[in-house]
mmCIF file of C-alpha atoms and ligand atoms in Angstrom:
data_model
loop_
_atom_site.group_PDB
_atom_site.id
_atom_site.type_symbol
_atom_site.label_atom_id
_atom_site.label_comp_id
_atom_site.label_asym_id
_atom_site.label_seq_id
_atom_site.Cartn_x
_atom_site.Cartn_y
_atom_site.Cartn_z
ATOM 1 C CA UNK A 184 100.453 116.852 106.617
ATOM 2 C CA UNK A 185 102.742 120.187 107.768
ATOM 3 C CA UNK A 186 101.642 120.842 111.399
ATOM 4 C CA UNK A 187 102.588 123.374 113.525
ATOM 5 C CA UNK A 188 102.960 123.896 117.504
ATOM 6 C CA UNK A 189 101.640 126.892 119.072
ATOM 7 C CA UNK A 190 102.340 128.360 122.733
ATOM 8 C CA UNK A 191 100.585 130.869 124.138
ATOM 9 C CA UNK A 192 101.517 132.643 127.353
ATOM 10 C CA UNK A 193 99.839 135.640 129.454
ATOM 11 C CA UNK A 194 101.418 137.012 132.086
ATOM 12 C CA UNK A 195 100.696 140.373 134.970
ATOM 13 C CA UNK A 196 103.871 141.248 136.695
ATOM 14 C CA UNK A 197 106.289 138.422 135.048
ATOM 15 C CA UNK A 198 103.280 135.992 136.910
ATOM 16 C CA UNK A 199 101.825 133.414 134.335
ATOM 17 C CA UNK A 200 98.118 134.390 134.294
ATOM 18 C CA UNK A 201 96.980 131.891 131.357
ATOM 19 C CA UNK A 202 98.846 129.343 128.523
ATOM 20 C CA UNK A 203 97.542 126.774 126.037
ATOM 21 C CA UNK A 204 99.461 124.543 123.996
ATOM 22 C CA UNK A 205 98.388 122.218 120.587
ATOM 23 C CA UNK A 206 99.087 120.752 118.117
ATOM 24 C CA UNK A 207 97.789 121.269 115.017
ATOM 25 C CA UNK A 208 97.227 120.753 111.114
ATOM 26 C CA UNK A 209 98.083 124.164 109.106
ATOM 27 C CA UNK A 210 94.686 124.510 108.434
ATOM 28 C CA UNK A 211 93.803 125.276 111.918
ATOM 29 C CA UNK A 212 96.848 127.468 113.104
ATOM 30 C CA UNK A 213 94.477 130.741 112.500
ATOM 31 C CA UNK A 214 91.355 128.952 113.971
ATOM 32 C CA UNK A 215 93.629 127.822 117.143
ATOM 33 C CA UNK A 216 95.070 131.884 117.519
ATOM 34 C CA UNK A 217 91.484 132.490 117.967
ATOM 35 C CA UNK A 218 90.330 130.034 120.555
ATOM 36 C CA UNK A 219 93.454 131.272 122.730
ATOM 37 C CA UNK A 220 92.482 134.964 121.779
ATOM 38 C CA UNK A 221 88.801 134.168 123.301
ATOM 39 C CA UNK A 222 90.523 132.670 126.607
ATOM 40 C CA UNK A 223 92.572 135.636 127.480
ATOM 41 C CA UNK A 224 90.403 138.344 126.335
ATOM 42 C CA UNK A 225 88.473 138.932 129.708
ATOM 43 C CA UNK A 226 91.970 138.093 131.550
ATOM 44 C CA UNK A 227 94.116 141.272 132.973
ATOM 45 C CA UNK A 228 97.792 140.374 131.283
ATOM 46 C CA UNK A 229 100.424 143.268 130.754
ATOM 47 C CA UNK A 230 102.035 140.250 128.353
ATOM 48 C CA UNK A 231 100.723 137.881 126.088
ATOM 49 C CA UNK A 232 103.434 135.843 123.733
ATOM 50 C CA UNK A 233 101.899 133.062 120.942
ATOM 51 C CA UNK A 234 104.586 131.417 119.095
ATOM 52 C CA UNK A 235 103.619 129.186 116.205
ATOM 53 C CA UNK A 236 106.088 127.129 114.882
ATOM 54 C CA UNK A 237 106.872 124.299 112.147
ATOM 55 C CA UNK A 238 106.507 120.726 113.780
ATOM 56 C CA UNK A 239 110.241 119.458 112.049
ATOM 57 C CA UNK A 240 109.969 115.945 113.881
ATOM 58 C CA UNK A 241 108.268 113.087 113.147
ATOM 59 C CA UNK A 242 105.176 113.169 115.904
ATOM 60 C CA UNK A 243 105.126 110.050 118.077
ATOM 61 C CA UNK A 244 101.820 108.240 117.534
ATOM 62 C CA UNK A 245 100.087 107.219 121.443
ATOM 63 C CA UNK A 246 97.035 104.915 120.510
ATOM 64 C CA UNK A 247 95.590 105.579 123.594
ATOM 65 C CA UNK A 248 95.988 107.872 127.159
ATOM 66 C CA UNK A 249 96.180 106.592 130.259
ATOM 67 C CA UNK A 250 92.740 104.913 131.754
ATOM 68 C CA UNK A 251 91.344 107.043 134.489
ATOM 69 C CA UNK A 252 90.214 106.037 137.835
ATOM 70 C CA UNK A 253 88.488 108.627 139.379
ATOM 71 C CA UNK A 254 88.378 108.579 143.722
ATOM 72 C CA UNK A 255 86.909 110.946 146.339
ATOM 73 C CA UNK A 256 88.112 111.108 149.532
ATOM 74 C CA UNK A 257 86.976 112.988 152.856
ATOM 75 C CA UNK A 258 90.074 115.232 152.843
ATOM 76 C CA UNK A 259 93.536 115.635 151.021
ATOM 77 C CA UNK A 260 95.378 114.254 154.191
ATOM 78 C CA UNK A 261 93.593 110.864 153.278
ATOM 79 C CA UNK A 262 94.074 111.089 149.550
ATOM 80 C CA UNK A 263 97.793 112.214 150.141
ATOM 81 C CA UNK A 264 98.274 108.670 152.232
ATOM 82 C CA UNK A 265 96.546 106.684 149.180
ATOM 83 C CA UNK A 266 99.159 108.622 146.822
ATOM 84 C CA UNK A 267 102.235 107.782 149.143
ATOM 85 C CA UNK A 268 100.846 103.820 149.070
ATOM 86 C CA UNK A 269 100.412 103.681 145.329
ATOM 87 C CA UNK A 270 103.905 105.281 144.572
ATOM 88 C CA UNK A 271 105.658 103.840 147.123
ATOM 89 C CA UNK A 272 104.703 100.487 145.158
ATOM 90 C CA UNK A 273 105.669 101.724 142.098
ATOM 91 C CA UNK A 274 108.943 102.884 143.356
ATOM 92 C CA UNK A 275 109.901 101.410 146.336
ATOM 93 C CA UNK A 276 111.145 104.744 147.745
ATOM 94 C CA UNK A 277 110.653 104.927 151.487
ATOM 95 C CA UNK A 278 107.401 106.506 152.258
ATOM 96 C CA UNK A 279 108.692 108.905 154.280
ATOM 97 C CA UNK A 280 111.125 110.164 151.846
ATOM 98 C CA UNK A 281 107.780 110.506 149.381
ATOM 99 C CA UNK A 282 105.901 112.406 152.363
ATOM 100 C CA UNK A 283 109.036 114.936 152.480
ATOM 101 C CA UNK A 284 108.686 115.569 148.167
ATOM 102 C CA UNK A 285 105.241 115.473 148.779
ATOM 103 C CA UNK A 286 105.173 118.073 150.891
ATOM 104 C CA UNK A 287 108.061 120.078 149.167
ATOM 105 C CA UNK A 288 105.129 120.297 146.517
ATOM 106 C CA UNK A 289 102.834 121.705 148.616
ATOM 107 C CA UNK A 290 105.422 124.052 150.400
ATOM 108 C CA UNK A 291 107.121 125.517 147.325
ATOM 109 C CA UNK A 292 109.928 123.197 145.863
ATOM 110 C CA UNK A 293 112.199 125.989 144.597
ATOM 111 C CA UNK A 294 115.670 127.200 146.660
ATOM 112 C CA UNK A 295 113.317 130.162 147.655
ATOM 113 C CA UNK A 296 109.712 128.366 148.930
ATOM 114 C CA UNK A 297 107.884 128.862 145.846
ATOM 115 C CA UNK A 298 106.475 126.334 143.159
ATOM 116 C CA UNK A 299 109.262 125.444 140.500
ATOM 117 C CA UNK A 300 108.082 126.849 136.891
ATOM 118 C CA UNK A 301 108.279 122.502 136.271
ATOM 119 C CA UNK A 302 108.952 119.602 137.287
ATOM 120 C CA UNK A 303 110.716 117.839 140.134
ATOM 121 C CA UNK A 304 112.906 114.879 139.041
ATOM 122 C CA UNK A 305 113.512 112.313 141.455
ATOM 123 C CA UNK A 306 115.110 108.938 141.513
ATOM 124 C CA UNK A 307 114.356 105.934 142.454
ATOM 125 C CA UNK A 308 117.239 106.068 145.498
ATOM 126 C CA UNK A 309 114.825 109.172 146.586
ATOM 127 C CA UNK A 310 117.287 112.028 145.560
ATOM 128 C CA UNK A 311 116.566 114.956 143.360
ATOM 129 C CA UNK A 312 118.132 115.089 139.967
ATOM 130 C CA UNK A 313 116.648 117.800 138.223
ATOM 131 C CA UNK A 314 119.226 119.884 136.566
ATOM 132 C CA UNK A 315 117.880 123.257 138.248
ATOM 133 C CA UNK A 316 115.727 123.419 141.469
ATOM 134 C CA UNK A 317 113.837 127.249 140.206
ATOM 135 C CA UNK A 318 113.147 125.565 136.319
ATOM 136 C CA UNK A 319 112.852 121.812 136.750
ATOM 137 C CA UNK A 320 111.859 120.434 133.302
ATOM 138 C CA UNK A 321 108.819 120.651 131.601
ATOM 139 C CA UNK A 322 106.555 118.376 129.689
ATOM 140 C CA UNK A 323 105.465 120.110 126.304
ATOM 141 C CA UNK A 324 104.707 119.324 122.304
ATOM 142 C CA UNK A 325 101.508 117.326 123.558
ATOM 143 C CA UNK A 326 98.343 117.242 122.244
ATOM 144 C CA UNK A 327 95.353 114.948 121.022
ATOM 145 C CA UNK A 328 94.559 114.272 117.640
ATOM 146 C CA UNK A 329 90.966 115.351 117.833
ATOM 147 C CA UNK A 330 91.127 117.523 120.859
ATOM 148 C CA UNK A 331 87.476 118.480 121.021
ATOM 149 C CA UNK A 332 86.001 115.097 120.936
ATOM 150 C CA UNK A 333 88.312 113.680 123.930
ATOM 151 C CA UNK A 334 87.233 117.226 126.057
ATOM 152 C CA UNK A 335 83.879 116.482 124.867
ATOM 153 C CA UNK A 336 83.944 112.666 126.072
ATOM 154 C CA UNK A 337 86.058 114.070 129.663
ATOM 155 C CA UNK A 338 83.680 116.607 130.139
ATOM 156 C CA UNK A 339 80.270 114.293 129.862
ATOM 157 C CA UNK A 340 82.210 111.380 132.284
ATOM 158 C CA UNK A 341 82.454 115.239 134.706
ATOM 159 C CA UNK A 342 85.600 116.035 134.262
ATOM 160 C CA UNK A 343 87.481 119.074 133.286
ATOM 161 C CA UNK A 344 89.937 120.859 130.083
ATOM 162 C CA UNK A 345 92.561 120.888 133.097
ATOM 163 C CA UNK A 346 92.032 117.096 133.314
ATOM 164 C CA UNK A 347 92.453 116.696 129.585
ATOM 165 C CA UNK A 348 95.543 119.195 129.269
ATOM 166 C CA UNK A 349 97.147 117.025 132.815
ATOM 167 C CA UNK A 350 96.513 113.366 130.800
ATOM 168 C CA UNK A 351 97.749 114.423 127.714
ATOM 169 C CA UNK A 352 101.141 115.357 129.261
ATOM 170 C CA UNK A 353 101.399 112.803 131.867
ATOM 171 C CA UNK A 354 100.549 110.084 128.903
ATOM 172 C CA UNK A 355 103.920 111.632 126.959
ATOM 173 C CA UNK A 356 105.594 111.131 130.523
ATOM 174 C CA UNK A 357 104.349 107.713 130.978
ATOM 175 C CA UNK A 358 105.369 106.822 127.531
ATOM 176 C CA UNK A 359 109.161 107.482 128.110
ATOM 177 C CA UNK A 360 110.543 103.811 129.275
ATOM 178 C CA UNK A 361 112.671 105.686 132.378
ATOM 179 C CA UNK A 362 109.621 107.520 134.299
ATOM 180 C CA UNK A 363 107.837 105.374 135.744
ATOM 181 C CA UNK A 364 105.125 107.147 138.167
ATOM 182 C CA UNK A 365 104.122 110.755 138.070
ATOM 183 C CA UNK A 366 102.315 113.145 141.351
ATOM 184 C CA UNK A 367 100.921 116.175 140.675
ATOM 185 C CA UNK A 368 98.951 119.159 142.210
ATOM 186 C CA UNK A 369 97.310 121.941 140.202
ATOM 187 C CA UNK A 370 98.769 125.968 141.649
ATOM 188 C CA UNK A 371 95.679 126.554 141.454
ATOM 189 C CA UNK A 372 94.131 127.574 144.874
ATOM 190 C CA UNK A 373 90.791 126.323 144.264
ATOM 191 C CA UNK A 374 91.928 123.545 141.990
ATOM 192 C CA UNK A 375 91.702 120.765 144.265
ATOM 193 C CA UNK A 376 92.136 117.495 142.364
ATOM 194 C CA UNK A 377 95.378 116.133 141.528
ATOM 195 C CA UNK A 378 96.631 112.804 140.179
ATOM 196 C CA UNK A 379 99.076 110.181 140.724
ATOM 197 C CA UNK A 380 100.275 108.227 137.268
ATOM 198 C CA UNK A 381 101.936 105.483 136.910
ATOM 199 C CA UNK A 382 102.383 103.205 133.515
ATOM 200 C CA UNK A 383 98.719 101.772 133.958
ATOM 201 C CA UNK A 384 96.763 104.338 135.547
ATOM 202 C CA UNK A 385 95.823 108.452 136.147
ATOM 203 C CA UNK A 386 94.631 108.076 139.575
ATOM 204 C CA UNK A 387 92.640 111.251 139.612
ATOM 205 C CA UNK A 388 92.283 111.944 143.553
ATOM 206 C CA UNK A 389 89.878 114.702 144.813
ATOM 207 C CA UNK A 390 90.453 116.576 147.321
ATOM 208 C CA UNK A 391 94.754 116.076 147.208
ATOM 209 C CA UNK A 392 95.228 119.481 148.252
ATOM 210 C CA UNK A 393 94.023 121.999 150.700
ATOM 211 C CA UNK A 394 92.129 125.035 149.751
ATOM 212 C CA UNK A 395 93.521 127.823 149.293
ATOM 213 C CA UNK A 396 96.893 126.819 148.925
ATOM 214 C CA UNK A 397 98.813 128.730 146.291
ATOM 215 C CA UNK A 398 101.417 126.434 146.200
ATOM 216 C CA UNK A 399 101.624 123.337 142.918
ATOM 217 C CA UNK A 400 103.370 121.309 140.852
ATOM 218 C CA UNK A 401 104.952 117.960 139.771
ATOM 219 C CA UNK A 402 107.467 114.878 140.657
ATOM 220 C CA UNK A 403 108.793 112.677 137.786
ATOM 221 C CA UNK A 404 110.227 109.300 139.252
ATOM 222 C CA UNK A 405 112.537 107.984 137.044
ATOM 223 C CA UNK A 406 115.125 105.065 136.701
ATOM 224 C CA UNK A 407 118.653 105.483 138.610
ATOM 225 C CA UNK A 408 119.870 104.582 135.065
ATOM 226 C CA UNK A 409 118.513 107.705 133.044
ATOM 227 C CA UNK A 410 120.301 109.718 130.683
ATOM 228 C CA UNK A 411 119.279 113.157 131.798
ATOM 229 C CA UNK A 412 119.947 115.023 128.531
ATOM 230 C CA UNK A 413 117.878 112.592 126.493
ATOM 231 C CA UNK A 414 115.013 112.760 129.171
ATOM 232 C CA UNK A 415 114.899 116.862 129.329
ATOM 233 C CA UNK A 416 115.204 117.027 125.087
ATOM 234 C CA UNK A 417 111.972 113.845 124.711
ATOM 235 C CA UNK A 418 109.898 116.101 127.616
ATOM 236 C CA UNK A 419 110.686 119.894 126.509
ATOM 237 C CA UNK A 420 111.243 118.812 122.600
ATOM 238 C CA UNK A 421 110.022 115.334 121.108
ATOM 239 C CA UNK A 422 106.428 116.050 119.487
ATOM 240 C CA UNK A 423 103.574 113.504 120.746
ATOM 241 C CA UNK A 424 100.182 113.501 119.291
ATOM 242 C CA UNK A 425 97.331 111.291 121.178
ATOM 243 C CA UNK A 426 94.137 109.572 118.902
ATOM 244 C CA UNK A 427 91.982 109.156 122.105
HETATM 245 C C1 PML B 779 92.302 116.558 136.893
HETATM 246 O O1 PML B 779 91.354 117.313 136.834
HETATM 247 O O2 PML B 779 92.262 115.404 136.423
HETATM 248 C C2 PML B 779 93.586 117.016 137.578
HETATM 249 C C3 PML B 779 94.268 118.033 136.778
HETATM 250 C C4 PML B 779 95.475 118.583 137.459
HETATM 251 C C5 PML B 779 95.883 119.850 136.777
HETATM 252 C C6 PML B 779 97.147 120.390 137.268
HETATM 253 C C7 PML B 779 97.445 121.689 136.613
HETATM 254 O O3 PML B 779 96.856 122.688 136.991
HETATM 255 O O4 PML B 779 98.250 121.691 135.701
#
């Protein structure tokens, strides 16, 4: 079966407005143009690039994504101390060093205070490593098999497309052997839920950031022992498809 991945990307002012990204069989490449058509119509873009391309790689298989635990909490200060607990486990990084990432996330983690266009990279000595503070790396060639029926089944448990879109790429993450825990916050200002992975769990935490804040993004906590190179090219290159 030839499939093909396709990126779509509308932007006002060089600001990202709306994207999507699948995975799909070539009989649905003109069916999936569509569906992204239909979600930017109404949106005001002075951009919009789709790319379709030829999948060359061999997909990796994931059986299953990550099992979600769902918790509300009075406010995101309480949620953000539950987050620092459960990856300061994981990771055994200080928990004050995680409250200073944490908060770089919340502040803007680029050289200039603003959210990085991906992810953070940390250790687990508690130091950066991404290659580039503005880009960090990002997580893409994800998708589920049958994406309707898992938004379908997300949807009726109340959950969101954003919260099938956030597992699907933090199931790739989990699935590389070096990361080994994940935090994440939508840019969204009136996105409030976030999640905290690790290789057992999506902690899905509601409220883990304040409203209203513009500010967003995501820490990968890998090994001391990764090869960088070979982590960026599985994130930004290796095709995953999920069955459920
Ligand atoms: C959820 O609803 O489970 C959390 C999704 C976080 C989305 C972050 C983003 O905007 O990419």
């Amino acid at each position: 079966m030839k499939l093909y991945s396709i990126k779509a990307r509308a932007s006002l002012n060089g600001k990202h407005i709306s994207g999507a990204e699948r995975i799909v069989p070539e009989e649905r490449v003109f069916e999936t143009i569509r569906w992204i058509e239909k979600k930017v119509e109404k949106k005001n873009f002075d951009s919009l690039n789709i790319k379709v391309e030829l999948i060359k790689e061999k997909p990796i298989l994931i059986e299953k994504s990550l099992p979600i635990v769902d918790i509300k909490f009075k406010n995101h200060e309480d949620a953000n101390l539950k987050a620092v607990k459960i990856l300061h486990r994981i990771t055994g990084i200080p928990t004050e060093r995680i409250k200073e990432l944490i908060a770089l996330i919340h502040t803007g983690a680029s050289p200039e205070k603003k959210n990085m266009r991906g992810a953070m990279i940390v250790n687990l000595t508690g130091k950066r490593v991404e290659k580039d503070r503005f880009r960090g790396v990002r997580t893409t060639d994800v998708d589920f098999l049958d994406r309707e029926k898992v938004i379908k089944k997300l949807l009726e448990k109340g959950f969101t497309e954003r919260t099938a879109d956030a597992l699907a790429l933090t199931t790739k993450n989990m699935h590389h052997p070096d990361i080994i825990a994940e935090y994440c916050i939508s840019d969204e200002p009136d996105y409030l839920t976030g999640y905290i992975s690790t290789k057992e769990k999506y902690y899905r935490f509601t409220p883990l950031k304040e409203f209203g804040n513009k500010n967003g993004g995501r820490i990968y906590f890998i090994k001391n022992s990764t090869d960088i190179d070979e982590l960026y090219r599985f994130l930004e290159e290796k095709p995953v498809l999920i069955k459920d």
